[in-house]
Amino acid sequence: MGTLIKIAWRNVRRHKRRTFLSALVIAVGLAMFILMNSIMTGMDRANIDNLVELSTSSIRISTKEYAEDIESLPLKYGLQNVQELTMFIQQQEYVAGATPRTQFLGQLSNWEETMPVIGQVVDAKTDVIVFALMNYLEGNYFSDEGENEIILGKGLAEQMGVQTGDYITLYALTRYESRNADEFHIVGLLNTTDPNINLNTILITYETADSFLDLEGLVTELYVAMERRVSYNLFVKDVQQLQTKLQSRFPELQIDSFLKIASGFLKLTEQKKAFGMIFMLIILAIAAVGIFNSVLMSVYERIREIGVLRAQGMKRGEIITLFLWEGGFIGILGSILGLIIGCGANIYFVLVGIPLDKFSGLETSGLPFLGRMYGEWNIGAIIFVFLFGIIVAVAASYLPSRMASKMEVTKAIRYV
Amino acid sequence: MPLLELINVKKDYMKGETVIPALRGVDLLIEKGDFLSIVGPSGSGKSTLLNIIGCIDTPTEGSVLYDGTDLSELNDKEKTRYRKENISFIFQSFNLIPVLTARENVELPLIIEKKFNKEEIHDKVSNIIEIVGLEDMADRFPRELSGGQEQRVAIARALVKNPLVVLADEPTANLDSEMSEDIISVMQKMNEEIHTTFIFSTHDPLVQKHAERVIILRDGLIASDERKNHGHAD
Ligand SMILES: Nc1ncnc2c1ncn2[C@@H]1O[C@H](COP(=O)(O)OP(=O)(O)O)[C@@H](O)[C@H]1O
Ligand SMILES: [Mg+2]
């Protein structure tokens, strides 16, 4: 075995140019995959972070009855023990905060036009700990003593033709299902690229809602934010751990993590990953052709040598092994080179990032973030593609190797 | 019992539609320790005959018995083993592995054979390299050797596993007369000392001179088979 490896390695070294070119194709494929994977993971992460920061938080708690009827956002099923829950949650590890919200359906009117909206009743003090709305707020947040203050999605405000400082009318059904309407003072606008928030959402405080909706402190949902982790997987683990803990402590409640709340979006993310995989497969297929060719040339050049080895009593299997090693070495070299190029370039993407304003039209694509996008290290994917590069190289060498082993010895020796 | 027995061996090659008879019925007995030269013009079938004996080619008709075993009854694996255990080849064009040094080339058959440990291999190789007089060249690659030196490596490679039969197809064709003389005497020495059977093809009269048995092949048939009186005899 050692001798086969030695012969293979020396042949790979002997044809430096050919080896380099074949290895380069693999390297390019690998590097592109690493970068694409990094950017896509980074993009997904940014998307998920935004989703968690802006709308789902890490964990949502409600009653089971509410969860079943959540589409109609009923004001019927309040959480009984918000205080106790909040206390318990705040004692847990990695928890950034918890805040109550009560959602309701309403209509916004400027006397000319009426638009359906989703109202969010928020706790002005704790809401900003759980949700990062402040980062996207134009104008002011709720003041301490102000009454009937409202914050609108910016898109919504534009459609209604209103601005900060203007007044607008909100209709809704109260907790006791009687119609109510009132004038609200617009203090701020939320300019996020999440179309749900931008186009459908209004925020009011519990103080305001108590009179407007007869809410009497009714809390239908409690949102929990976990501290951000650099590693997405660790973050998911934190969230799942807390979820399990909460579920066992409060079995009567519905405890959903963002994984469930945003499952549709996350599924889309997985599909994009599969697409990236196909892309890499195509590149590696090209690389495979390169290696196939290289090993085939090697076989043709050494037909006589193969004959000699066979005449000396080397088995067919050993001839195959010899050439598989040659392909394998090219694969290893290419994969190492690809790793260096890919990871080297990725350092740039992770540290410096890509400014997004260079790409126009991103906002309309619904990607909910602004500014820079960063790459992410995905060690699992890097190890996978490294091994995959080698495997592809060996697999591509199989056919020419088999050809070499099938050669008739006399013809091989005769061959000049 | 003779070491090798060829009975009515025929070999046809196909070149497109036409049949080329390379051997047309060869009967031959080869004893252990023979130092036998097959002579004949180019195309007379010398290489074909050696290849068939070495089991890298199969006769179209007739049979070759080695120690009483019919080689045509062996499957591919058994043929490989037969070669590995009994036969060594020396080729006209040396056919050394270019990426291996002289020493590594000589080691190769022992490594392929997988019968000896590292030390045994080292000793055997050193010994044979000394016999062919290549001590100083052992670590050179084939391209750094002269033709004569290359053929010595090829001979060392053929002899290192102490085969019963060495098949040498025009071993001196690419060498000048002085080198040829040299190579033949190395083979002769092995033949006398350890009774290795040598079968070589040649059309070099100088080589024929040293052979103790000369077979003349013409158009795929044995035209004459002469044993000389001098030299070593059984
Ligand atoms: N693989 C082959 N295919 C077709 N013809 C062959 C092949 N090998 C040998 N021959 C023919 O068989 C005859 C004998 O060849 P060979 O044994 O090489 O003779 P020699 O070694 O005496 O020169 C020649 O006519 C040669 O052309
Ligand atoms: Mg010939």
XYZ file of C-alpha atoms and ligand atoms in Angstrom:
678
model
C 0.000 0.000 0.000
C 2.724 2.417 0.979
C 4.442 1.900 -2.339
C 1.255 2.514 -4.307
C 0.760 5.766 -2.447
C 4.368 6.706 -3.060
C 4.118 6.051 -6.798
C 0.812 7.940 -6.965
C 2.137 10.924 -5.052
C 5.315 11.152 -7.097
C 3.332 11.062 -10.318
C 1.066 13.791 -9.050
C 4.147 15.875 -8.255
C 5.793 15.022 -11.530
C 3.012 16.619 -13.572
C 2.857 19.827 -11.615
C 0.960 21.874 -14.173
C -1.679 19.300 -14.840
C -2.116 18.584 -11.151
C -2.345 22.272 -10.391
C -4.963 22.943 -13.049
C -7.158 20.022 -12.022
C -6.788 20.930 -8.377
C -7.597 24.552 -9.148
C -10.991 23.658 -10.577
C -11.860 21.833 -7.364
C -10.447 24.692 -5.346
C -12.590 27.245 -7.146
C -15.681 25.099 -6.641
C -14.923 24.706 -2.981
C -14.085 28.348 -2.407
C -17.260 29.460 -4.146
C -19.307 27.098 -2.065
C -17.715 28.268 1.172
C -18.343 31.904 0.281
C -21.851 31.341 -0.973
C -22.688 29.305 2.046
C -21.231 31.968 4.290
C -23.162 34.776 2.644
C -26.353 32.821 2.512
C -26.009 31.758 6.116
C -25.243 35.353 6.996
C -28.257 36.543 5.077
C -30.477 33.947 6.716
C -29.086 34.880 10.076
C -29.728 38.540 9.473
C -33.253 37.682 8.373
C -33.900 35.528 11.386
C -32.367 38.069 13.729
C -34.638 40.718 12.289
C -37.645 38.513 12.490
C -36.895 37.698 16.125
C -36.093 41.305 16.964
C -39.103 42.791 15.250
C -41.976 40.368 15.405
C -41.616 36.896 16.860
C -39.176 37.392 19.742
C -37.630 34.146 20.976
C -40.642 32.652 22.699
C -44.321 33.503 22.708
C -46.564 32.438 25.555
C -50.364 32.393 25.453
C -53.241 30.265 26.636
C -54.018 27.180 24.627
C -57.465 28.519 23.720
C -55.962 31.702 22.364
C -53.409 29.773 20.301
C -56.182 27.789 18.670
C -58.068 30.909 17.659
C -55.069 33.148 17.048
C -56.102 34.096 13.499
C -58.945 36.245 14.830
C -56.863 37.733 17.652
C -59.640 37.325 20.220
C -59.721 39.438 23.342
C -61.124 36.576 25.353
C -58.339 34.403 26.572
C -56.048 36.374 28.836
C -53.024 35.031 30.664
C -53.920 34.721 34.372
C -50.497 34.851 35.894
C -48.463 37.380 33.936
C -46.621 38.565 37.034
C -45.604 35.102 38.136
C -44.625 34.140 34.588
C -42.522 37.226 34.117
C -40.760 36.712 37.420
C -40.016 33.110 36.592
C -38.726 33.939 33.140
C -36.496 36.701 34.349
C -34.770 34.287 36.708
C -33.730 32.027 33.822
C -30.357 32.048 32.088
C -29.747 34.061 28.917
C -33.070 35.860 29.145
C -32.923 39.475 27.976
C -36.459 40.355 28.937
C -40.170 39.642 28.686
C -43.033 41.858 27.668
C -46.791 41.483 27.364
C -48.663 42.265 24.195
C -52.303 42.123 23.327
C -53.156 42.036 19.671
C -56.461 43.163 18.205
C -58.014 43.814 14.829
C -58.938 47.350 13.985
C -59.511 49.835 11.217
C -57.702 53.049 10.608
C -59.478 55.916 8.986
C -58.575 59.388 7.747
C -62.236 60.126 6.812
C -61.531 59.390 3.178
C -60.030 55.959 3.427
C -60.316 53.061 5.818
C -57.609 50.410 6.181
C -57.668 47.202 8.216
C -54.824 47.054 10.723
C -53.399 44.803 13.366
C -53.192 46.611 16.634
C -50.516 45.827 19.165
C -51.096 46.881 22.713
C -47.655 47.216 24.242
C -46.068 47.896 27.592
C -44.083 51.010 26.807
C -41.397 50.217 29.369
C -40.623 46.579 28.641
C -41.546 46.328 24.975
C -38.372 48.073 23.858
C -36.275 45.515 25.725
C -37.802 42.611 23.810
C -38.353 44.224 20.423
C -35.849 46.393 18.607
C -38.463 48.768 17.233
C -36.559 51.780 18.515
C -33.923 51.191 15.838
C -36.517 51.702 13.170
C -38.539 54.466 14.753
C -38.903 57.850 13.103
C -40.258 60.494 15.451
C -40.904 59.678 19.114
C -41.793 56.727 21.241
C -44.740 56.836 23.669
C -44.349 59.580 26.234
C -44.898 58.888 29.926
C -48.092 60.839 30.460
C -49.416 61.240 26.932
C -52.850 59.856 26.147
C -54.178 58.328 22.942
C -50.737 58.164 21.403
C -50.223 55.859 18.445
C -47.270 54.590 16.418
C -47.865 53.541 12.801
C -46.011 51.532 10.236
C -44.479 54.016 7.851
C -45.996 52.436 4.755
C -49.385 52.603 6.359
C -48.920 56.282 7.192
C -47.919 57.000 3.627
C -51.003 55.277 2.298
C -53.196 57.223 4.645
C -51.368 60.425 3.834
C -50.509 61.200 7.434
C -47.324 62.161 9.248
C -45.935 62.340 12.721
C -47.915 64.886 14.700
C -51.146 64.266 12.786
C -54.306 62.774 14.216
C -56.037 59.677 12.947
C -59.106 57.657 13.830
C -58.956 54.060 14.984
C -61.946 51.737 15.106
C -62.028 48.480 16.996
C -64.241 46.082 18.907
C -63.732 46.265 22.631
C -63.217 43.281 24.863
C -66.993 43.183 25.264
C -67.525 43.308 21.523
C -68.975 46.779 21.306
C -67.729 49.087 18.593
C -65.526 51.942 19.635
C -63.681 54.713 17.805
C -61.289 57.374 18.944
C -58.836 59.981 17.726
C -55.180 59.148 18.143
C -52.113 61.350 18.056
C -49.342 59.982 15.816
C -46.053 60.218 17.739
C -43.818 58.057 15.580
C -43.524 55.927 12.469
C -41.939 52.510 12.201
C -39.787 52.223 9.117
C -38.889 48.573 8.836
C -38.656 46.550 5.660
C -40.855 43.889 7.177
C -44.002 44.513 5.131
C -46.225 43.246 7.952
C -45.063 45.919 10.305
C -44.715 48.577 7.661
C -48.125 48.226 6.085
C -50.453 46.704 8.703
C -49.338 47.485 12.185
C -50.229 50.107 14.736
C -48.997 50.292 18.321
C -50.784 51.722 21.364
C -50.008 51.393 25.077
C -51.894 49.437 27.738
C -52.816 52.731 29.417
C -54.560 53.879 26.230
C -56.098 50.488 25.507
C -57.578 50.180 28.965
C -60.127 52.815 28.124
C -60.275 52.315 24.335
C -60.757 48.552 24.363
C -62.035 48.123 27.939
C -58.997 45.945 28.257
C -58.627 46.098 32.039
C -55.066 44.853 31.737
C -55.942 41.816 29.631
C -52.732 40.247 28.323
C -53.139 37.662 25.594
C -49.503 37.116 24.754
C -46.211 37.279 26.592
C -43.066 37.622 24.500
C -39.640 36.566 25.724
C -36.337 37.690 24.257
C -33.167 35.648 24.745
C -29.728 37.183 24.565
C -28.188 37.147 21.124
C -25.558 34.525 20.491
C -22.878 34.618 17.807
C -23.654 31.010 17.041
C -27.134 30.528 15.705
C -27.189 26.907 16.821
C -26.402 27.886 20.393
C -29.144 30.475 20.264
C -31.622 27.866 19.103
C -30.468 25.591 21.900
C -30.963 28.323 24.509
C -34.435 28.987 23.207
C -35.393 25.340 23.136
C -34.082 24.800 26.642
C -36.136 27.641 28.021
C -39.150 26.455 26.084
C -38.909 22.993 27.627
C -38.490 24.461 31.072
C -41.482 26.744 30.681
C -43.580 23.959 29.266
C -42.941 21.695 32.221
C -43.519 24.494 34.702
C -46.657 25.813 32.998
C -48.136 22.821 31.214
C -51.499 24.550 30.808
C -49.986 27.279 28.597
C -49.055 27.367 24.943
C -45.302 27.988 24.631
C -44.087 28.551 21.057
C -40.565 29.339 19.978
C -39.761 31.519 16.968
C -38.974 28.289 15.120
C -42.676 27.517 15.181
C -43.980 31.037 14.802
C -41.800 31.678 11.739
C -41.833 28.143 10.416
C -43.008 29.225 6.971
C -40.151 31.648 6.608
C -37.603 29.158 7.954
C -38.766 26.535 5.492
C -38.078 28.977 2.694
C -34.580 29.410 4.115
C -34.012 25.664 3.972
C -35.104 25.632 0.344
C -32.580 28.309 -0.472
C -29.914 26.159 1.156
C -30.875 23.249 -1.066
C -30.509 25.545 -4.043
C -26.990 26.466 -2.911
C -26.226 22.782 -2.672
C -27.289 22.205 -6.265
C -25.091 25.082 -7.342
C -22.112 23.507 -5.625
C -22.873 20.135 -7.130
C -22.699 21.679 -10.583
C -19.310 23.223 -9.863
C -18.013 19.984 -8.424
C -19.326 18.107 -11.445
C -17.166 20.357 -13.597
C -14.267 19.655 -11.268
C -14.981 15.951 -11.556
C -14.659 16.165 -15.333
C -11.299 17.886 -14.875
C -10.014 15.162 -12.606
C -11.420 12.429 -14.794
C -9.495 13.926 -17.655
C -6.324 14.315 -15.673
C -6.322 10.740 -14.412
C -7.255 9.491 -17.867
C -4.228 11.267 -19.312
C -2.135 9.783 -16.574
C -3.399 6.330 -17.463
C -2.694 6.790 -21.176
C 0.789 8.061 -20.512
C 1.600 5.125 -18.326
C 0.056 2.238 -20.220
C 3.462 0.615 -20.499
C 4.131 1.093 -16.822
C 0.784 -0.496 -16.018
C 1.775 -3.458 -18.192
C 5.049 -3.817 -16.317
C 3.340 -3.708 -12.947
C 0.829 -6.302 -14.077
C 3.591 -8.500 -15.509
C 5.290 -8.341 -12.128
C 2.177 -9.773 -10.567
C 0.357 -6.664 -9.405
C -3.361 -7.322 -9.091
C -6.021 -5.404 -10.982
C -7.333 -4.036 -7.713
C -3.926 -2.634 -6.883
C -3.727 -0.852 -10.235
C -7.123 0.694 -9.525
C -5.948 1.730 -6.074
C -2.850 3.324 -7.573
C -4.819 5.626 -9.845
C -7.502 6.302 -7.254
C -4.734 7.606 -5.046
C -3.612 9.907 -7.827
C -7.100 11.337 -8.147
C -7.359 11.445 -4.376
C -4.174 13.462 -4.083
C -5.392 15.943 -6.668
C -8.628 16.142 -4.696
C -6.821 16.705 -1.412
C -4.615 19.392 -2.922
C -7.598 21.064 -4.568
C -9.657 20.898 -1.407
C -6.877 22.354 0.714
C -6.352 25.119 -1.823
C -10.098 25.749 -1.950
C -10.233 25.871 1.829
C -7.450 28.460 1.920
C -8.992 30.619 -0.797
C -12.539 30.227 0.499
C -11.769 30.820 4.160
C -9.352 33.622 3.325
C -11.985 35.465 1.321
C -14.598 34.662 3.929
C -12.590 36.427 6.628
C -13.272 39.566 4.627
C -16.984 38.871 4.328
C -17.307 38.068 8.019
C -15.304 41.039 9.290
C -15.954 43.735 6.707
C -19.217 42.563 5.185
C -20.953 43.745 2.053
C -22.674 47.119 1.971
C -26.235 46.523 0.907
C -26.970 49.953 -0.545
C -24.923 48.843 -3.539
C -27.716 46.509 -4.465
C -30.787 48.322 -5.525
C -34.163 46.724 -5.262
C -33.346 44.740 -2.153
C -36.007 46.479 -0.133
C -38.759 45.379 -2.415
C -37.531 41.814 -2.116
C -38.687 41.947 1.469
C -35.346 41.336 3.090
C -35.905 42.985 6.420
C -32.583 44.652 6.997
C -30.531 47.626 6.075
C -26.887 48.529 6.097
C -24.265 45.829 5.811
C -24.589 42.135 5.411
C -22.011 39.859 6.921
C -20.809 36.350 6.149
C -21.008 33.644 8.779
C -18.627 30.802 9.550
C -20.302 27.499 8.990
C -17.741 24.956 10.173
C -19.979 21.979 9.467
C -20.475 23.023 5.851
C -16.760 23.702 5.408
C -15.764 20.275 6.695
C -18.472 18.692 4.593
C -17.393 20.367 1.373
C -13.729 19.604 2.078
C -14.443 15.895 2.358
C -16.875 16.083 -0.519
C -14.190 17.568 -2.785
C -11.905 14.636 -2.043
C -14.667 12.102 -2.505
C -15.632 13.612 -5.848
C -11.993 13.463 -6.960
C -11.657 9.807 -6.030
C -14.984 8.947 -7.627
C -14.018 10.730 -10.840
C -10.795 8.700 -10.987
C -12.598 5.426 -10.726
C -13.480 4.982 -14.381
C -10.015 5.679 -15.807
C -8.501 3.552 -13.035
C -10.707 0.656 -13.977
C -9.729 1.127 -17.590
C -6.097 0.956 -16.587
C -6.644 -2.270 -14.705
C -8.534 -3.870 -17.570
C -5.749 -3.292 -20.062
C -4.262 -6.406 -21.646
C -0.730 -6.789 -20.428
C 0.831 -7.611 -23.810
C -0.810 -4.640 -25.482
C 0.289 -2.434 -22.640
C 3.897 -3.520 -22.929
C 3.861 -3.263 -26.701
C 2.419 0.218 -26.465
C 4.984 2.900 -27.270
C 9.606 -33.699 -15.597
C 10.536 -30.622 -17.611
C 9.879 -27.275 -15.998
C 7.928 -26.022 -18.986
C 6.291 -27.989 -21.737
C 4.788 -26.341 -24.819
C 2.545 -28.588 -26.874
C 1.523 -27.475 -30.345
C 1.222 -23.833 -29.312
C -0.462 -21.653 -31.912
C -1.220 -17.981 -31.729
C -3.208 -15.959 -34.224
C -3.568 -12.208 -34.079
C -6.358 -10.428 -35.825
C -5.533 -7.325 -37.749
C -8.895 -6.135 -38.902
C -10.232 -8.957 -41.032
C -6.932 -10.697 -41.664
C -5.512 -13.371 -39.399
C -1.824 -13.045 -38.592
C -0.368 -16.353 -37.431
C 2.389 -15.410 -34.985
C 3.003 -18.965 -33.783
C 2.014 -21.939 -35.909
C 2.513 -24.959 -33.703
C 5.458 -24.800 -31.353
C 6.546 -27.861 -29.358
C 9.203 -27.187 -26.793
C 10.555 -28.665 -23.570
C 12.418 -26.400 -21.183
C 14.387 -27.867 -18.297
C 15.075 -26.187 -15.018
C 18.329 -24.264 -15.273
C 18.212 -23.883 -19.037
C 20.005 -20.866 -20.446
C 18.100 -20.657 -23.627
C 18.120 -18.185 -26.423
C 15.366 -17.809 -28.966
C 16.710 -16.404 -32.192
C 14.897 -15.279 -35.281
C 14.191 -12.333 -37.528
C 11.845 -9.618 -36.498
C 8.243 -10.787 -36.642
C 9.114 -14.466 -36.278
C 7.134 -14.744 -33.046
C 9.797 -14.479 -30.334
C 7.967 -11.963 -28.169
C 4.710 -13.814 -28.596
C 6.323 -17.020 -27.409
C 7.807 -15.363 -24.325
C 4.529 -13.636 -23.481
C 2.681 -16.925 -23.667
C 5.199 -18.621 -21.392
C 4.963 -15.690 -19.003
C 1.204 -15.995 -18.996
C 0.580 -12.422 -20.041
C -0.809 -13.781 -23.300
C -2.808 -16.908 -24.079
C -2.325 -19.276 -26.995
C -5.086 -19.647 -29.567
C -4.488 -23.357 -29.584
C -2.259 -25.866 -27.777
C -1.147 -25.736 -24.191
C 1.655 -24.685 -21.909
C 2.350 -26.856 -18.886
C 4.270 -25.402 -15.997
C 5.402 -28.083 -13.590
C 2.604 -30.201 -15.010
C -0.106 -27.528 -14.616
C -1.898 -26.367 -17.741
C -1.691 -22.565 -17.688
C -4.756 -22.176 -19.869
C -6.827 -23.586 -17.040
C -5.911 -20.759 -14.685
C -8.265 -17.833 -14.177
C -7.072 -14.262 -14.183
C -6.230 -14.193 -10.484
C -4.316 -17.461 -10.656
C -2.364 -16.217 -13.632
C -1.412 -13.117 -11.716
C -0.259 -15.310 -8.871
C 1.671 -17.593 -11.213
C 3.551 -14.597 -12.540
C 4.110 -13.200 -9.109
C 5.535 -16.442 -7.733
C 7.491 -17.924 -10.625
C 8.201 -15.521 -13.427
C 10.214 -12.387 -13.946
C 10.369 -10.280 -17.074
C 13.147 -8.235 -18.544
C 12.012 -5.970 -21.350
C 13.822 -4.609 -24.345
C 12.971 -1.073 -23.340
C 13.797 -1.642 -19.641
C 10.422 -0.307 -18.552
C 11.520 0.977 -15.202
C 9.010 2.996 -13.216
C 10.235 6.546 -13.810
C 9.124 7.944 -10.459
C 10.960 5.291 -8.468
C 14.704 5.221 -7.793
C 16.804 2.276 -8.931
C 16.555 0.722 -5.492
C 12.794 1.282 -5.295
C 12.346 -0.256 -8.726
C 14.215 -3.344 -7.584
C 12.183 -3.516 -4.371
C 8.895 -3.382 -6.203
C 8.463 -7.083 -7.093
C 9.140 -8.046 -3.476
C 6.628 -5.492 -2.274
C 4.083 -6.783 -4.762
C 4.792 -10.318 -3.577
C 4.066 -9.311 0.062
C 6.085 -12.220 1.422
C 8.959 -10.458 3.125
C 9.379 -7.879 5.846
C 11.272 -4.620 5.460
C 14.628 -5.964 6.591
C 14.470 -9.003 4.363
C 13.575 -6.799 1.440
C 16.439 -4.465 2.222
C 18.946 -7.304 2.411
C 17.772 -9.004 -0.760
C 17.769 -5.736 -2.685
C 21.208 -4.702 -1.457
C 22.543 -8.089 -2.368
C 21.194 -8.078 -5.908
C 22.214 -4.480 -6.500
C 25.732 -5.479 -5.589
C 25.628 -8.441 -7.975
C 24.642 -6.211 -10.885
C 27.180 -3.626 -9.768
C 24.883 -0.681 -9.122
C 25.749 0.183 -5.518
C 26.618 3.760 -6.401
C 23.547 4.333 -8.532
C 20.933 2.891 -6.198
C 19.342 6.194 -5.281
C 19.206 7.594 -8.787
C 16.055 7.835 -10.828
C 15.938 6.015 -14.196
C 16.391 9.242 -16.171
C 19.698 9.744 -14.372
C 21.040 6.383 -15.563
C 22.595 5.238 -18.836
C 20.870 2.579 -20.943
C 23.197 -0.130 -19.669
C 22.641 0.905 -16.090
C 18.907 0.951 -16.635
C 18.978 -2.566 -17.988
C 21.021 -3.684 -14.999
C 18.335 -2.274 -12.758
C 15.774 -4.151 -14.836
C 17.772 -7.350 -14.410
C 18.144 -6.779 -10.687
C 14.412 -6.181 -10.540
C 13.787 -9.427 -12.408
C 16.136 -11.449 -10.251
C 15.476 -10.051 -6.807
C 12.594 -12.346 -6.004
C 14.688 -15.299 -7.051
C 12.269 -16.481 -9.718
C 12.395 -19.919 -11.267
C 12.153 -18.483 -14.744
C 13.401 -15.208 -16.159
C 11.946 -14.170 -19.497
C 14.012 -11.561 -21.262
C 12.723 -10.111 -24.522
C 15.700 -8.787 -26.460
C 17.399 -7.566 -23.313
C 20.392 -6.159 -25.148
C 18.673 -4.606 -28.162
C 19.120 -1.103 -26.865
C 22.672 -1.558 -25.618
C 26.099 -1.390 -27.242
C 28.134 -4.566 -27.488
C 30.231 -3.950 -24.410
C 27.171 -3.402 -22.256
C 25.447 -6.384 -23.839
C 28.393 -8.596 -22.965
C 28.197 -7.280 -19.443
C 24.496 -7.943 -19.068
C 24.783 -11.439 -20.478
C 27.536 -12.291 -18.061
C 25.404 -11.128 -15.131
C 22.616 -13.409 -16.311
C 25.047 -16.252 -16.838
C 26.381 -15.840 -13.338
C 22.894 -16.107 -11.862
C 22.212 -19.130 -14.010
C 25.327 -20.899 -12.837
C 25.072 -19.941 -9.190
C 21.410 -20.421 -8.433
C 20.215 -22.287 -11.515
C 17.679 -19.695 -12.533
C 16.126 -20.652 -15.839
C 16.720 -17.957 -18.454
C 14.781 -17.716 -21.671
C 15.705 -14.755 -23.788
C 14.960 -13.686 -27.278
C 17.597 -11.953 -29.312
C 18.931 -11.391 -32.742
C 22.247 -10.321 -31.388
C 24.909 -12.892 -32.442
C 27.016 -11.906 -29.483
C 24.291 -12.976 -27.106
C 23.731 -16.214 -29.007
C 27.373 -17.043 -28.516
C 26.857 -17.249 -24.767
C 23.673 -19.252 -24.878
C 23.905 -22.874 -24.077
C 20.825 -23.763 -26.050
C 19.731 -21.880 -29.139
C 16.315 -22.181 -30.710
C 15.796 -20.674 -34.114
C 12.290 -19.460 -34.792
C 11.125 -18.812 -38.320
C 7.613 -17.744 -39.298
C 6.164 -18.968 -36.045
C 7.786 -22.409 -36.166
C 10.901 -23.845 -34.582
C 13.472 -24.259 -37.321
C 16.226 -25.686 -35.154
C 16.974 -26.466 -31.506
C 20.657 -26.866 -30.652
C 22.328 -27.589 -27.368
C 25.988 -26.642 -27.096
C 28.404 -28.926 -25.328
C 30.478 -26.352 -23.541
C 29.220 -24.331 -20.609
C 27.164 -25.636 -17.820
C 25.021 -28.674 -18.511
C 22.466 -30.600 -16.526
N -0.966 -7.574 -30.482
C -0.759 -7.899 -31.782
N -1.690 -7.620 -32.704
C -1.531 -7.945 -33.972
N -0.441 -8.537 -34.441
C 0.565 -8.854 -33.608
C 0.450 -8.529 -32.209
N 1.568 -8.946 -31.585
C 2.343 -9.502 -32.553
N 1.739 -9.432 -33.730
C 2.256 -9.984 -34.994
O 2.677 -11.300 -34.738
C 3.873 -11.572 -35.395
C 4.941 -11.994 -34.380
O 5.264 -10.892 -33.570
P 6.341 -10.943 -32.412
O 6.036 -12.089 -31.552
O 6.382 -9.607 -31.805
O 7.690 -11.211 -33.208
P 9.192 -10.859 -32.790
O 9.205 -10.614 -31.343
O 9.962 -12.081 -33.207
O 9.585 -9.679 -33.575
C 4.267 -10.300 -36.130
O 3.825 -10.427 -37.476
C 3.492 -9.238 -35.439
O 3.154 -8.194 -36.318
Mg 9.767 -8.881 -30.312
